[in-house]
mmCIF file of C-alpha atoms in Angstrom:
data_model
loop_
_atom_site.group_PDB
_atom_site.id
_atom_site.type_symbol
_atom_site.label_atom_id
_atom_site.label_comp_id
_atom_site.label_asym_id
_atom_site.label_seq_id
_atom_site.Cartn_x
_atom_site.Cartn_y
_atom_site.Cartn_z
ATOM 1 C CA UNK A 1 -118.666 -21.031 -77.090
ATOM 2 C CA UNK A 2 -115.289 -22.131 -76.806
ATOM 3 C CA UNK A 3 -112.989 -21.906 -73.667
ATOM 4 C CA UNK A 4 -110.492 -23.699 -71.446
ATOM 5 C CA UNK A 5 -111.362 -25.721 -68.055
ATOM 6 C CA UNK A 6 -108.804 -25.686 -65.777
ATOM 7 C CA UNK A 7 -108.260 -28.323 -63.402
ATOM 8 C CA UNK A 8 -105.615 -28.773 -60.857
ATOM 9 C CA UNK A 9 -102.623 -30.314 -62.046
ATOM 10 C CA UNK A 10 -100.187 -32.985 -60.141
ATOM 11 C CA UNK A 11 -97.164 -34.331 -62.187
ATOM 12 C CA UNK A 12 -96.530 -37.641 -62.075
ATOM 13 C CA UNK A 13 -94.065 -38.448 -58.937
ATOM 14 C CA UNK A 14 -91.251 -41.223 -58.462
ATOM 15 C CA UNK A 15 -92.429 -42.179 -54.740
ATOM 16 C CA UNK A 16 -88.884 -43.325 -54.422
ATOM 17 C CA UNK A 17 -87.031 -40.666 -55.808
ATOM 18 C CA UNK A 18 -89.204 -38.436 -53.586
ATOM 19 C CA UNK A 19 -88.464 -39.924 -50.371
ATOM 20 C CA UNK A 20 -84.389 -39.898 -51.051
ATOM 21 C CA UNK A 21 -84.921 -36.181 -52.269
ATOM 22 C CA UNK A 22 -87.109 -35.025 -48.844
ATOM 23 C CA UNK A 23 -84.973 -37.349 -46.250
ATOM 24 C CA UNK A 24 -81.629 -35.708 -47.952
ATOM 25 C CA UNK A 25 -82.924 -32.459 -46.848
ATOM 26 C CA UNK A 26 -83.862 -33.214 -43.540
ATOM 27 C CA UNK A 27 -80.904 -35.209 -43.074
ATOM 28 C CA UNK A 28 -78.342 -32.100 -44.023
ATOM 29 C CA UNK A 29 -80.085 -29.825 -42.190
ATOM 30 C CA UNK A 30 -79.180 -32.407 -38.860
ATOM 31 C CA UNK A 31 -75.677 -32.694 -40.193
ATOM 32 C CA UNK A 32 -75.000 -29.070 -39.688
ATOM 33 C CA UNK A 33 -76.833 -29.138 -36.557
ATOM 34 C CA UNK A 34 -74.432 -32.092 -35.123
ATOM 35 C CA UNK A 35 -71.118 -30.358 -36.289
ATOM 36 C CA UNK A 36 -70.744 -32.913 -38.970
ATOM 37 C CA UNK A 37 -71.703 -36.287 -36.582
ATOM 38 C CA UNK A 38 -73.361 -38.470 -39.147
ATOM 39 C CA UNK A 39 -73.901 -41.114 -36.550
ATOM 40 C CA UNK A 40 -75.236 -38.608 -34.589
ATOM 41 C CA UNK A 41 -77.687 -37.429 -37.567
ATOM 42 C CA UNK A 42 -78.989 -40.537 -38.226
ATOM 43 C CA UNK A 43 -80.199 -41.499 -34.828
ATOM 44 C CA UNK A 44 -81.843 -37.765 -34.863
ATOM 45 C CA UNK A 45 -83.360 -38.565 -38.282
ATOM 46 C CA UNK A 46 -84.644 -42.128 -36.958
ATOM 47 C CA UNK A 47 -86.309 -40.672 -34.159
ATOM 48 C CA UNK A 48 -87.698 -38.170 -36.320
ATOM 49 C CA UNK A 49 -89.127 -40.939 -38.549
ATOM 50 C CA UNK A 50 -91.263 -42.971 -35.767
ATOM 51 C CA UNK A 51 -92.276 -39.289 -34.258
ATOM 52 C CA UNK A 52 -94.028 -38.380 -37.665
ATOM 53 C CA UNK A 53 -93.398 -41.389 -40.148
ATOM 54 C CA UNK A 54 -91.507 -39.687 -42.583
ATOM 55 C CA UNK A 55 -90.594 -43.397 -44.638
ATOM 56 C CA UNK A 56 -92.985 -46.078 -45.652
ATOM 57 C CA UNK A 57 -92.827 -49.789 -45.484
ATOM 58 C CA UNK A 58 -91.408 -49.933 -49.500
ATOM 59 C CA UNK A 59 -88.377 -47.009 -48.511
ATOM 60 C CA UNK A 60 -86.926 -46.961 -44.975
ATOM 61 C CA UNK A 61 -84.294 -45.319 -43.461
ATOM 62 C CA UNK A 62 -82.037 -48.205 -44.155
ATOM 63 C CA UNK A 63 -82.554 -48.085 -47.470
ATOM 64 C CA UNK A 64 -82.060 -44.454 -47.746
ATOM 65 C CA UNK A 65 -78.498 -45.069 -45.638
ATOM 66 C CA UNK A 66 -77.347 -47.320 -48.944
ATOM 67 C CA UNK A 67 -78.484 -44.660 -51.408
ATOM 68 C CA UNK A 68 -76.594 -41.831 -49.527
ATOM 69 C CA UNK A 69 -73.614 -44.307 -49.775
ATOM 70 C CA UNK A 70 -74.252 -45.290 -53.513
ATOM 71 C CA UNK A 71 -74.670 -41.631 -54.694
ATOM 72 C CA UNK A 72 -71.532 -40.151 -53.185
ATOM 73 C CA UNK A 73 -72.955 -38.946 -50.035
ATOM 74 C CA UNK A 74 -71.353 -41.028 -47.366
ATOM 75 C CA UNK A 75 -68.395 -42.925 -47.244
ATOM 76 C CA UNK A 76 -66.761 -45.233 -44.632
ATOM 77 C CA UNK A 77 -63.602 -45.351 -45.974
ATOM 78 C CA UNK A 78 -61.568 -44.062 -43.067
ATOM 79 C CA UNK A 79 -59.277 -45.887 -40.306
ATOM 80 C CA UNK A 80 -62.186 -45.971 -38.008
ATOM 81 C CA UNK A 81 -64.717 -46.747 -40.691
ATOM 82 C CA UNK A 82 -67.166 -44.786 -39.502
ATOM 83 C CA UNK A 83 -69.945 -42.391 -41.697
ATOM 84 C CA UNK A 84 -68.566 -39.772 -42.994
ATOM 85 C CA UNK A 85 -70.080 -37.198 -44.995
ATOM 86 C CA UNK A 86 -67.922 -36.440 -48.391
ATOM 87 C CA UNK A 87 -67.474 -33.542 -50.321
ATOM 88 C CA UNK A 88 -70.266 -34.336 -52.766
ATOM 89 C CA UNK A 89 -72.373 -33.627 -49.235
ATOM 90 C CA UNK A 90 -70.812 -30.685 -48.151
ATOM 91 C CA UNK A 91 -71.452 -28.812 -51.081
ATOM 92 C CA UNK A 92 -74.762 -29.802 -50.957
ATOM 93 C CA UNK A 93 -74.798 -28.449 -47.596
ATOM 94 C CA UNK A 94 -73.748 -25.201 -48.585
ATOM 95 C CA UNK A 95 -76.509 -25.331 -51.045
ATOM 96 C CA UNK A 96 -79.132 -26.024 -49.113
ATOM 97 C CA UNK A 97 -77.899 -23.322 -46.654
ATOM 98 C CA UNK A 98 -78.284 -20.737 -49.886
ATOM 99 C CA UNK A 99 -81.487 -21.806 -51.116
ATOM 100 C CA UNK A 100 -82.990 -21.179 -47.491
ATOM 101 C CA UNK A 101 -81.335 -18.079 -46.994
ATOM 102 C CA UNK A 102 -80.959 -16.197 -50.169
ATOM 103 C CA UNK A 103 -83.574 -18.293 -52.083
ATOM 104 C CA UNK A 104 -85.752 -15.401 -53.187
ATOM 105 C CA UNK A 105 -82.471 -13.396 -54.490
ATOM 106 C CA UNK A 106 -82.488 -12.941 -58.500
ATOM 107 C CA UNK A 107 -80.062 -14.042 -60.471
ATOM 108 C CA UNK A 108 -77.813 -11.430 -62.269
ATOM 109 C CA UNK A 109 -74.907 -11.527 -65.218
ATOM 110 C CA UNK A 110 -71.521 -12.983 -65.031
ATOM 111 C CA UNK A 111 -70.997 -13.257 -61.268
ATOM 112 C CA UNK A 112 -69.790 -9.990 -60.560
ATOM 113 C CA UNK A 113 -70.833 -6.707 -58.748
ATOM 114 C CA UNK A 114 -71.351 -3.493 -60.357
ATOM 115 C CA UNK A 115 -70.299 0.163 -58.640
ATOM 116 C CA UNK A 116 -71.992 3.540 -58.969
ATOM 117 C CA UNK A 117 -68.319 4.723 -60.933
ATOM 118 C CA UNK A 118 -67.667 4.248 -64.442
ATOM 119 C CA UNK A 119 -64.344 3.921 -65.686
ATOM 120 C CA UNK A 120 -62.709 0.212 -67.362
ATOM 121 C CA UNK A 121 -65.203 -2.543 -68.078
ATOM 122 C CA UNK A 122 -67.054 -5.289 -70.029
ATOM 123 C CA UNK A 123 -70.583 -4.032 -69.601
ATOM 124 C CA UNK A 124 -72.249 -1.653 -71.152
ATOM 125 C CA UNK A 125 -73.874 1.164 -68.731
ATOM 126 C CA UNK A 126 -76.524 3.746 -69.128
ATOM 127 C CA UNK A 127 -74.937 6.821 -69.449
ATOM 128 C CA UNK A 128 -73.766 8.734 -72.365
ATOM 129 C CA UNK A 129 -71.065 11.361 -72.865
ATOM 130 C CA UNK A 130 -69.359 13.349 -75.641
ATOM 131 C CA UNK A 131 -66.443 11.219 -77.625
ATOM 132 C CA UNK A 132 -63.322 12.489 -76.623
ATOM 133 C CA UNK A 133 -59.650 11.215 -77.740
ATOM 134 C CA UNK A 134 -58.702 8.229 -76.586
ATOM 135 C CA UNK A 135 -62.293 6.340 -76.553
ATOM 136 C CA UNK A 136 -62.411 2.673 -77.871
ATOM 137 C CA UNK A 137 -64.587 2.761 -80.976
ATOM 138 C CA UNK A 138 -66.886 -0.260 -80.053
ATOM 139 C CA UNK A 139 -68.226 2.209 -77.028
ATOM 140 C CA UNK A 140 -69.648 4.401 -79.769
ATOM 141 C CA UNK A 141 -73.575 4.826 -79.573
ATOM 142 C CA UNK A 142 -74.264 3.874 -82.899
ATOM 143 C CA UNK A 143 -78.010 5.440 -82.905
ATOM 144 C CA UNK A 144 -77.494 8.105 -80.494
ATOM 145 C CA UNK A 145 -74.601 9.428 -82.902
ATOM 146 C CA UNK A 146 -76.331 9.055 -86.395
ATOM 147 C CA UNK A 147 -79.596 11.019 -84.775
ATOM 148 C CA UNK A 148 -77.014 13.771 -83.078
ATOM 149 C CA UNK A 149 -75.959 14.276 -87.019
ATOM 150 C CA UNK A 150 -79.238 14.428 -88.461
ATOM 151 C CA UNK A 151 -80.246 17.020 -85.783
ATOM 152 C CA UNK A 152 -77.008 18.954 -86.426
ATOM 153 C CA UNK A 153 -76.751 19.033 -89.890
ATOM 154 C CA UNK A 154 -79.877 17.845 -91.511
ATOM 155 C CA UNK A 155 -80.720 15.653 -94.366
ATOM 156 C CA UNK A 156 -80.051 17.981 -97.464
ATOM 157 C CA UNK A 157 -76.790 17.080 -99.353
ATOM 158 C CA UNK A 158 -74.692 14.647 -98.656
ATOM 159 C CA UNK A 159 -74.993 12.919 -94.965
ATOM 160 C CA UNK A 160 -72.422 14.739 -92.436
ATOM 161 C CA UNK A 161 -71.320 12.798 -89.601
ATOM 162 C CA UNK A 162 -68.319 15.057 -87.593
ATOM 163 C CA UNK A 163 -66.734 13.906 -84.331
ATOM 164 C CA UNK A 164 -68.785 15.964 -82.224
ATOM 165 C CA UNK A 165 -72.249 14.651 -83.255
ATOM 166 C CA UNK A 166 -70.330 11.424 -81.753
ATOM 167 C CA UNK A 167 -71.543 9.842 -78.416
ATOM 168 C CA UNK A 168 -70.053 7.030 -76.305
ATOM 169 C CA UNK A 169 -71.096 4.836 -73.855
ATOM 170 C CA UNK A 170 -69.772 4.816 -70.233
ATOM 171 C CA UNK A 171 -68.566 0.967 -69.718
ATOM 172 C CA UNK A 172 -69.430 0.233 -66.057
ATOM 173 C CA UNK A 173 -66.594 -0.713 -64.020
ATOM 174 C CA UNK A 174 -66.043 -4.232 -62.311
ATOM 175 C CA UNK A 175 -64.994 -4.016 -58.855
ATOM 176 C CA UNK A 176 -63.571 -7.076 -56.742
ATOM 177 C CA UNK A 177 -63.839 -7.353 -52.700
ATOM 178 C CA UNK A 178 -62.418 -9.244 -50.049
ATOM 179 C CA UNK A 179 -64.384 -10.300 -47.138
ATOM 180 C CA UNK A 180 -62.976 -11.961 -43.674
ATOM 181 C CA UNK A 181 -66.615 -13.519 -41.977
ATOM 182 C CA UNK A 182 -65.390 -13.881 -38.038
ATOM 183 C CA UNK A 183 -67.907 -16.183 -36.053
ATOM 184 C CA UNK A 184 -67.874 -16.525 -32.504
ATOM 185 C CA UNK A 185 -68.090 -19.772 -31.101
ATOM 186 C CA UNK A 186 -67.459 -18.586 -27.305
ATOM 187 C CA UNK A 187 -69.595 -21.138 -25.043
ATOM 188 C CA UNK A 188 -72.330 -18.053 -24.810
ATOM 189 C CA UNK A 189 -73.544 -19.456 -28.616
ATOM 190 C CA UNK A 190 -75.450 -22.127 -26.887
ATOM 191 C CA UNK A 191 -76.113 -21.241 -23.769
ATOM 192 C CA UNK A 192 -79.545 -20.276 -22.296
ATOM 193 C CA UNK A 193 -81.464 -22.647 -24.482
ATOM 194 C CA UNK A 194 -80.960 -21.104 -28.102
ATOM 195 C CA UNK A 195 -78.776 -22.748 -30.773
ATOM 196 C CA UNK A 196 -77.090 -19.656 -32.083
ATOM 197 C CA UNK A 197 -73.754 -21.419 -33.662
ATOM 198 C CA UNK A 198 -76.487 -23.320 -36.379
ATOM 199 C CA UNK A 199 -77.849 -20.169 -37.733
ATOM 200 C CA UNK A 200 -74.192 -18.474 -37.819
ATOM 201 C CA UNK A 201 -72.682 -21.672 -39.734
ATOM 202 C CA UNK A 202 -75.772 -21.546 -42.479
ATOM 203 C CA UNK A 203 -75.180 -17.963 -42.818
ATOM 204 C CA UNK A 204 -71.579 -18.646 -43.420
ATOM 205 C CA UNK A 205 -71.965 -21.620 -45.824
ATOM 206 C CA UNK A 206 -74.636 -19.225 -47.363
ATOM 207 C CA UNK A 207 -72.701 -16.611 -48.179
ATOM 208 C CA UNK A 208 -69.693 -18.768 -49.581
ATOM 209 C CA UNK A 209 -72.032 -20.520 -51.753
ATOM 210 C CA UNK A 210 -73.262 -17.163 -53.151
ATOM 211 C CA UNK A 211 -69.501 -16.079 -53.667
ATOM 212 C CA UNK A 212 -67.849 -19.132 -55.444
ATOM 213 C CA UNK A 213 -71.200 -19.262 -57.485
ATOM 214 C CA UNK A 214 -72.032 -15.262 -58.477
ATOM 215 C CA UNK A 215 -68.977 -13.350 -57.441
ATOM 216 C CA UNK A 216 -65.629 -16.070 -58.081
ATOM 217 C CA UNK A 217 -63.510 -13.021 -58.512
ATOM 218 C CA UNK A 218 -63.830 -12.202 -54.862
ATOM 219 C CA UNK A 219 -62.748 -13.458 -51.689
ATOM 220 C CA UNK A 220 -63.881 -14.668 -48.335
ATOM 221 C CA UNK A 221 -61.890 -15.976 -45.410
ATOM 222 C CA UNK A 222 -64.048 -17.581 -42.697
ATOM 223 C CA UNK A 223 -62.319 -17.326 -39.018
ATOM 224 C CA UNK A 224 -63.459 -18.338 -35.939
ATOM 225 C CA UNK A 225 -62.695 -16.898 -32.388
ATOM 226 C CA UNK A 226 -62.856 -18.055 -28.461
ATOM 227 C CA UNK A 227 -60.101 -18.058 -26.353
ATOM 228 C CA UNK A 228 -58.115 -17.338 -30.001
ATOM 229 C CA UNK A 229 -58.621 -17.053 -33.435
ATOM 230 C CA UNK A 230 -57.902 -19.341 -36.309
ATOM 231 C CA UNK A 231 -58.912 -20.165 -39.997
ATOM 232 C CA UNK A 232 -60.950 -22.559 -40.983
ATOM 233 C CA UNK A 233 -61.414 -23.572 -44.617
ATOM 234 C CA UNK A 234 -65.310 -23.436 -46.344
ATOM 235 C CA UNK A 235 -65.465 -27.283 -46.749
ATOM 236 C CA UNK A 236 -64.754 -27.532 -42.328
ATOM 237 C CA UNK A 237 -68.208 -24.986 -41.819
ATOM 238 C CA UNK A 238 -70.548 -28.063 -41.644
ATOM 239 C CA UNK A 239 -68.576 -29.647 -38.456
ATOM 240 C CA UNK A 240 -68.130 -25.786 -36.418
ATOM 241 C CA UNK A 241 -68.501 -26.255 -33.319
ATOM 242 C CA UNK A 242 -68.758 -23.971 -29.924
ATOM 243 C CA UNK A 243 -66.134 -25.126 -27.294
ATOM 244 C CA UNK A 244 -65.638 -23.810 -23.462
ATOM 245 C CA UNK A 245 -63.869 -20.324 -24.464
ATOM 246 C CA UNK A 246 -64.451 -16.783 -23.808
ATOM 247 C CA UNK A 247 -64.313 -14.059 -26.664
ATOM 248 C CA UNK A 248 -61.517 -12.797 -27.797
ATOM 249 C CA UNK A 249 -62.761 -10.290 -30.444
ATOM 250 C CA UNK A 250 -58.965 -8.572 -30.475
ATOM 251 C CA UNK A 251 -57.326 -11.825 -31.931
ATOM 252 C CA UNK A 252 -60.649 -12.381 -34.412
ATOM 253 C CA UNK A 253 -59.558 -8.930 -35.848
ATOM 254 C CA UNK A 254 -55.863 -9.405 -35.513
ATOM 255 C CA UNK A 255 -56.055 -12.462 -37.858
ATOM 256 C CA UNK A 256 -58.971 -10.797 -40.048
ATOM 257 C CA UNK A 257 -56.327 -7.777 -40.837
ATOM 258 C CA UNK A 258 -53.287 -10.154 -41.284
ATOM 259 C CA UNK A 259 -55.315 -12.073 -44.177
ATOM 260 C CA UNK A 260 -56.807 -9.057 -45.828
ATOM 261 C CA UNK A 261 -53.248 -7.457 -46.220
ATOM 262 C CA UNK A 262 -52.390 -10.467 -48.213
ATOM 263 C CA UNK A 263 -55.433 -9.372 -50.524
ATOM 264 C CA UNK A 264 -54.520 -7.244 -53.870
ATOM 265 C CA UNK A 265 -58.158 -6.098 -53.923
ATOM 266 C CA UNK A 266 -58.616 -2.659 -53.633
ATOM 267 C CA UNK A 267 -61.794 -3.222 -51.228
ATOM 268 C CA UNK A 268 -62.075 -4.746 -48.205
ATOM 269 C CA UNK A 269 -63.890 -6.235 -45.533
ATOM 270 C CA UNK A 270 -64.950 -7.387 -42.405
ATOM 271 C CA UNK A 271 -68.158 -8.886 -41.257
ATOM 272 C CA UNK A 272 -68.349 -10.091 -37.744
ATOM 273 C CA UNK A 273 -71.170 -12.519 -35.850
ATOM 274 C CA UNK A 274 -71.233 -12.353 -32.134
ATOM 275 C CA UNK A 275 -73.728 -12.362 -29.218
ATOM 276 C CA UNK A 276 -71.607 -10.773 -26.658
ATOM 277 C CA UNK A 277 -68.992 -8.243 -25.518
ATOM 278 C CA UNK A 278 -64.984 -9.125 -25.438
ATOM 279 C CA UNK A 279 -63.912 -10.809 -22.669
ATOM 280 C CA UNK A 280 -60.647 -12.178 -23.453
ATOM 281 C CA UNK A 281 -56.854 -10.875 -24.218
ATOM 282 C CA UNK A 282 -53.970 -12.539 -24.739
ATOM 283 C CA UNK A 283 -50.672 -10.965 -23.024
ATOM 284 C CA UNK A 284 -47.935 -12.736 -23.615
ATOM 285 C CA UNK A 285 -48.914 -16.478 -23.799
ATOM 286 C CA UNK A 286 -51.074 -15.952 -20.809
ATOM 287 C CA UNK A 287 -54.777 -15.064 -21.330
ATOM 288 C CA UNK A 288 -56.450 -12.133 -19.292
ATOM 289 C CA UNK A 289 -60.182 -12.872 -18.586
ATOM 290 C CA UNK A 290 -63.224 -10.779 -17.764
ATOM 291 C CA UNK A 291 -66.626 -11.459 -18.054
ATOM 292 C CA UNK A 292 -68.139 -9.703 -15.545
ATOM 293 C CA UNK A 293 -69.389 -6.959 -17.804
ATOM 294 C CA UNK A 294 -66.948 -4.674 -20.011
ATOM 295 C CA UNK A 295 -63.019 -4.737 -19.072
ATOM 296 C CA UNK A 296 -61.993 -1.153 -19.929
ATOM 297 C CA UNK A 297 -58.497 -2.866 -20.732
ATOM 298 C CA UNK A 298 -60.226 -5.481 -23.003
ATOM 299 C CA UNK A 299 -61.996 -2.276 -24.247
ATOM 300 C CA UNK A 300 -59.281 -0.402 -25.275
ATOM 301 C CA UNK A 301 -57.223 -3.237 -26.935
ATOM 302 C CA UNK A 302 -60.613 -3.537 -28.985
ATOM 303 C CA UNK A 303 -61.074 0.028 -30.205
ATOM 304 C CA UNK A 304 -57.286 0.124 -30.741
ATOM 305 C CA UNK A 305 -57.793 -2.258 -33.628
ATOM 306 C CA UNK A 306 -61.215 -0.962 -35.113
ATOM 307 C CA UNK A 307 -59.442 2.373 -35.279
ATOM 308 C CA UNK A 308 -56.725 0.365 -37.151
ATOM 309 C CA UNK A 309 -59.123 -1.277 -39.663
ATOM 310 C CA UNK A 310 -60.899 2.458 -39.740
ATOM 311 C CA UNK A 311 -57.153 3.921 -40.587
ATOM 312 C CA UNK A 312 -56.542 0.445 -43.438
ATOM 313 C CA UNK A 313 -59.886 1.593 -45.209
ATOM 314 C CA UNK A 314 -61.703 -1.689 -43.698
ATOM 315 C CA UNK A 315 -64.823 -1.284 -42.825
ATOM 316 C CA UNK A 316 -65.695 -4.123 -39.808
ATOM 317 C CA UNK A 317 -69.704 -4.971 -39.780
ATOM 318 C CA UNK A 318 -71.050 -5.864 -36.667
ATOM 319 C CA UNK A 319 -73.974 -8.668 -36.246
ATOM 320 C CA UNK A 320 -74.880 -8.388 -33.031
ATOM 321 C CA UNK A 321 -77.388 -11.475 -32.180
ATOM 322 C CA UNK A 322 -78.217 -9.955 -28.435
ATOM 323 C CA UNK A 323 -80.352 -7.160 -27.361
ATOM 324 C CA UNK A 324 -78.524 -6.053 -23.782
ATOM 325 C CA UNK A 325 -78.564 -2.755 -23.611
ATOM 326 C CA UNK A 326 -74.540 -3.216 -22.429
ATOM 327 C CA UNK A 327 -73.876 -4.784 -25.318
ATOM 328 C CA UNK A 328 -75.321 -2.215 -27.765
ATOM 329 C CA UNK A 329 -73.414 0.766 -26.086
ATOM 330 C CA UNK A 330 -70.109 -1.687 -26.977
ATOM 331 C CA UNK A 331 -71.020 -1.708 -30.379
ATOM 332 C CA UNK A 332 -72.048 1.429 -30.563
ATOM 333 C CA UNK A 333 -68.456 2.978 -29.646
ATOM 334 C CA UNK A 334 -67.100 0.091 -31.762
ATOM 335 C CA UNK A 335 -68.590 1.134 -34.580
ATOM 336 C CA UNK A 336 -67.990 4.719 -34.207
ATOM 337 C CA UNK A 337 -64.704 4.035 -34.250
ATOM 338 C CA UNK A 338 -64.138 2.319 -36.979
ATOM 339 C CA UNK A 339 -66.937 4.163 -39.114
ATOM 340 C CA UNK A 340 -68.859 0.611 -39.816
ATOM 341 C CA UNK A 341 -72.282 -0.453 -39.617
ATOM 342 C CA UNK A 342 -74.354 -2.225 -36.625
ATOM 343 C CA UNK A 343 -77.624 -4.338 -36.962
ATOM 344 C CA UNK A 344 -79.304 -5.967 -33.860
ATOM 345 C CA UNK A 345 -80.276 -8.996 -35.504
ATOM 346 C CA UNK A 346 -82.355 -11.994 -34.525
ATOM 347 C CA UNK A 347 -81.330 -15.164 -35.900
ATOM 348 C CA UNK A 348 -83.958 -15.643 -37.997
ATOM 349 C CA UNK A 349 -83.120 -11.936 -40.308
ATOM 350 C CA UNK A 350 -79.638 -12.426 -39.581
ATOM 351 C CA UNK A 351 -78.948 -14.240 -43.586
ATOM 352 C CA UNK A 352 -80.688 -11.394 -45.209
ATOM 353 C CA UNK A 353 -79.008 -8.810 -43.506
ATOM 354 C CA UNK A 354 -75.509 -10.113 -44.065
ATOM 355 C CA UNK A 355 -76.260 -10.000 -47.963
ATOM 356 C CA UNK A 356 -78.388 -6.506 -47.865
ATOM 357 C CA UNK A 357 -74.717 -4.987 -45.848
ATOM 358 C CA UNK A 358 -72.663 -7.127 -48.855
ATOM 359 C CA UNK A 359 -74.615 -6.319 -51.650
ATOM 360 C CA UNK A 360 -74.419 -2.563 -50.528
ATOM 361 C CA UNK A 361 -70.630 -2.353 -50.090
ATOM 362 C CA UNK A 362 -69.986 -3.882 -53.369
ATOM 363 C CA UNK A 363 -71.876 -0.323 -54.843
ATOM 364 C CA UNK A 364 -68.908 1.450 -53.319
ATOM 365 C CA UNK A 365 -65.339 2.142 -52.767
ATOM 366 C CA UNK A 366 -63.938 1.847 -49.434
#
């Protein structure tokens, strides 16, 4: 009788190529986690090496140092020649970041989101209508016509084909969005023992990947805000850092608003990462501090603005990486002010939750 024996099978392996390949991922996952410090990285990734011997005595991590420099990795050329990742690295970076967060997502067709209305387009849909006036002829349903005529008129004679045996095609229309992502990077990120800026930053890079890769026709803006807010460009996400401020969520959504009326797209958007309540307003070019639980006049200033975005059609999307029960009454009456959405998130669902809330508002008008 014959049949097939199947045996386990293990491709043949470069041992060097394999070691470059696993140390690179290690060592941009430390990159992001030291703001961008390669120096910093390295050390990490030595330690790391004599903790669970992660080279061998053919491919060390000097040797993997010269190949990150040889293959457009790391450079020195700088005035204080020191390591510094290029931009070869940083997209990496923001590819890695993808992989691990949206890794399981499936691929779909030309990079661009579908709604639930039909109208102008370059893909075909699912629904069929009556011709009418007007109606390009390549969105005639060739089949779906020719068996509307036979049912009509029958076969006898000659064939009859009339305009209303003629059905069309509803194209499905394209829609663009903008999104401003605002990350807080208050000193409250790192405190109490848990790395929260890491996560945010991946998240980010994430999400920026997946645009410029699936969606190039839309936008994002990435802002931070402490004390203030101020842009920072997708290439800078890798060296974020937290710094000594408080949160000032008012000037986050000041700036957000400012850059999405410079938008033409018809949809907009705000998601925002945080792990506390506002506690900072700037009057004048003083700053007015609180964070002894919520300031009413903080408060107010704050649900001034998300009735703004609420009144502009923008929609703000809270991710709130804290589970006080203070906090969640803030975000509550913030997002029932502006009409948004809320999620409670842990760090580690905080990736797929950011895409679930963008995937959903690209279905949608605003």
């Amino acid at each position: 009788m014959k049949g097939f024996r199947f045996t386990q099978y293990i491709p043949p392996q470069d041992p060097e190529k394999n070691n470059f390949e696993n140390l690179l991922q290690i060592f941009l996952q430390l990159v992001t986690m030291t703001g961008g410090d390669v120096s910093e990285a390295l050390s990490w990734l030595t330690n790391l090496d004599k903790q669970y011997n992660l080279t061998n005595p053919s491919y060390g991590i000097g040797d993997f140092i010269d190949d990150l420099k040889s293959k457009g990795y790391l450079t020195e050329e700088n005035q204080k020649g020191e390591f510094r990742i290029t931009g070869k690295a940083e997209q990496s970076i923001r590819k890695s970041a993808l992989e691990e967060i949206f890794g399981k997502l499936k691929k779909s067709k030309g990079g661009q989101h579908k709604t639930t209305f039909s109208g102008p387009g370059d893909e075909k849909g699912s629904d069929r209508r009556p011709y009418s006036f007007g109606d390009n002829l390549d969105q005639i349903a060739l089949t779906d016509s020719l068996r509307n005529a036979q049912v009509n008129h029958g076969f006898s004679g000659d064939y009859l084909l009339t305009e209303d045996d003629l059905e069309v095609v509803e194209n499905e229309m394209r829609t663009q969005t903008s999104t401003v992502l605002m990350i807080d990077i208050s000193h409250s990120m790192i405190l109490y023992g848990e790395d929260r800026i890491t996560p945010a930053k991946k998240v980010a890079m994430a999400l920026a990947e997946l645009i410029k890769t699936r969606y190039p026709k839309d936008t994002l803006d990435v802002i931070v805000f402490g004390n203030d807010a101020w842009q920072i460009e997708i290439k800078d996400l890798p060296y974020l850092q937290v710094g000594p401020y408080h949160t000032n969520t008012v000037a986050g959504l000041e700036l957000a608003m400012d850059l999405l009326r410079r938008r033409k797209n018809p949809n907009k958007q705000i998601f925002m990462i945080t792990d506390g309540k506002p506690t900072c307003l700037k009057v004048g070019i003083k700053y007015y501090k609180n964070s002894f639980g919520i300031d009413s006049k903080i408060l107010n200033e704050t649900l001034k603005l998300a009735a703004q975005c609420r009144k502009l059609k923008i929609p703000v999307t809270t991710f709130m990486i804290a589970s006080d029960p203070y906090l969640k009454e803030f975000v509550k009456e913030f997002t029932k002010v502006n009409n948004g959405n809320a999620y409670y998130s842990s760090l580690k669902g905080l990736g797929d939750l950011i895409f679930e809330d963008y995937r959903k508002n690209r279905t949608k008008r605003f």
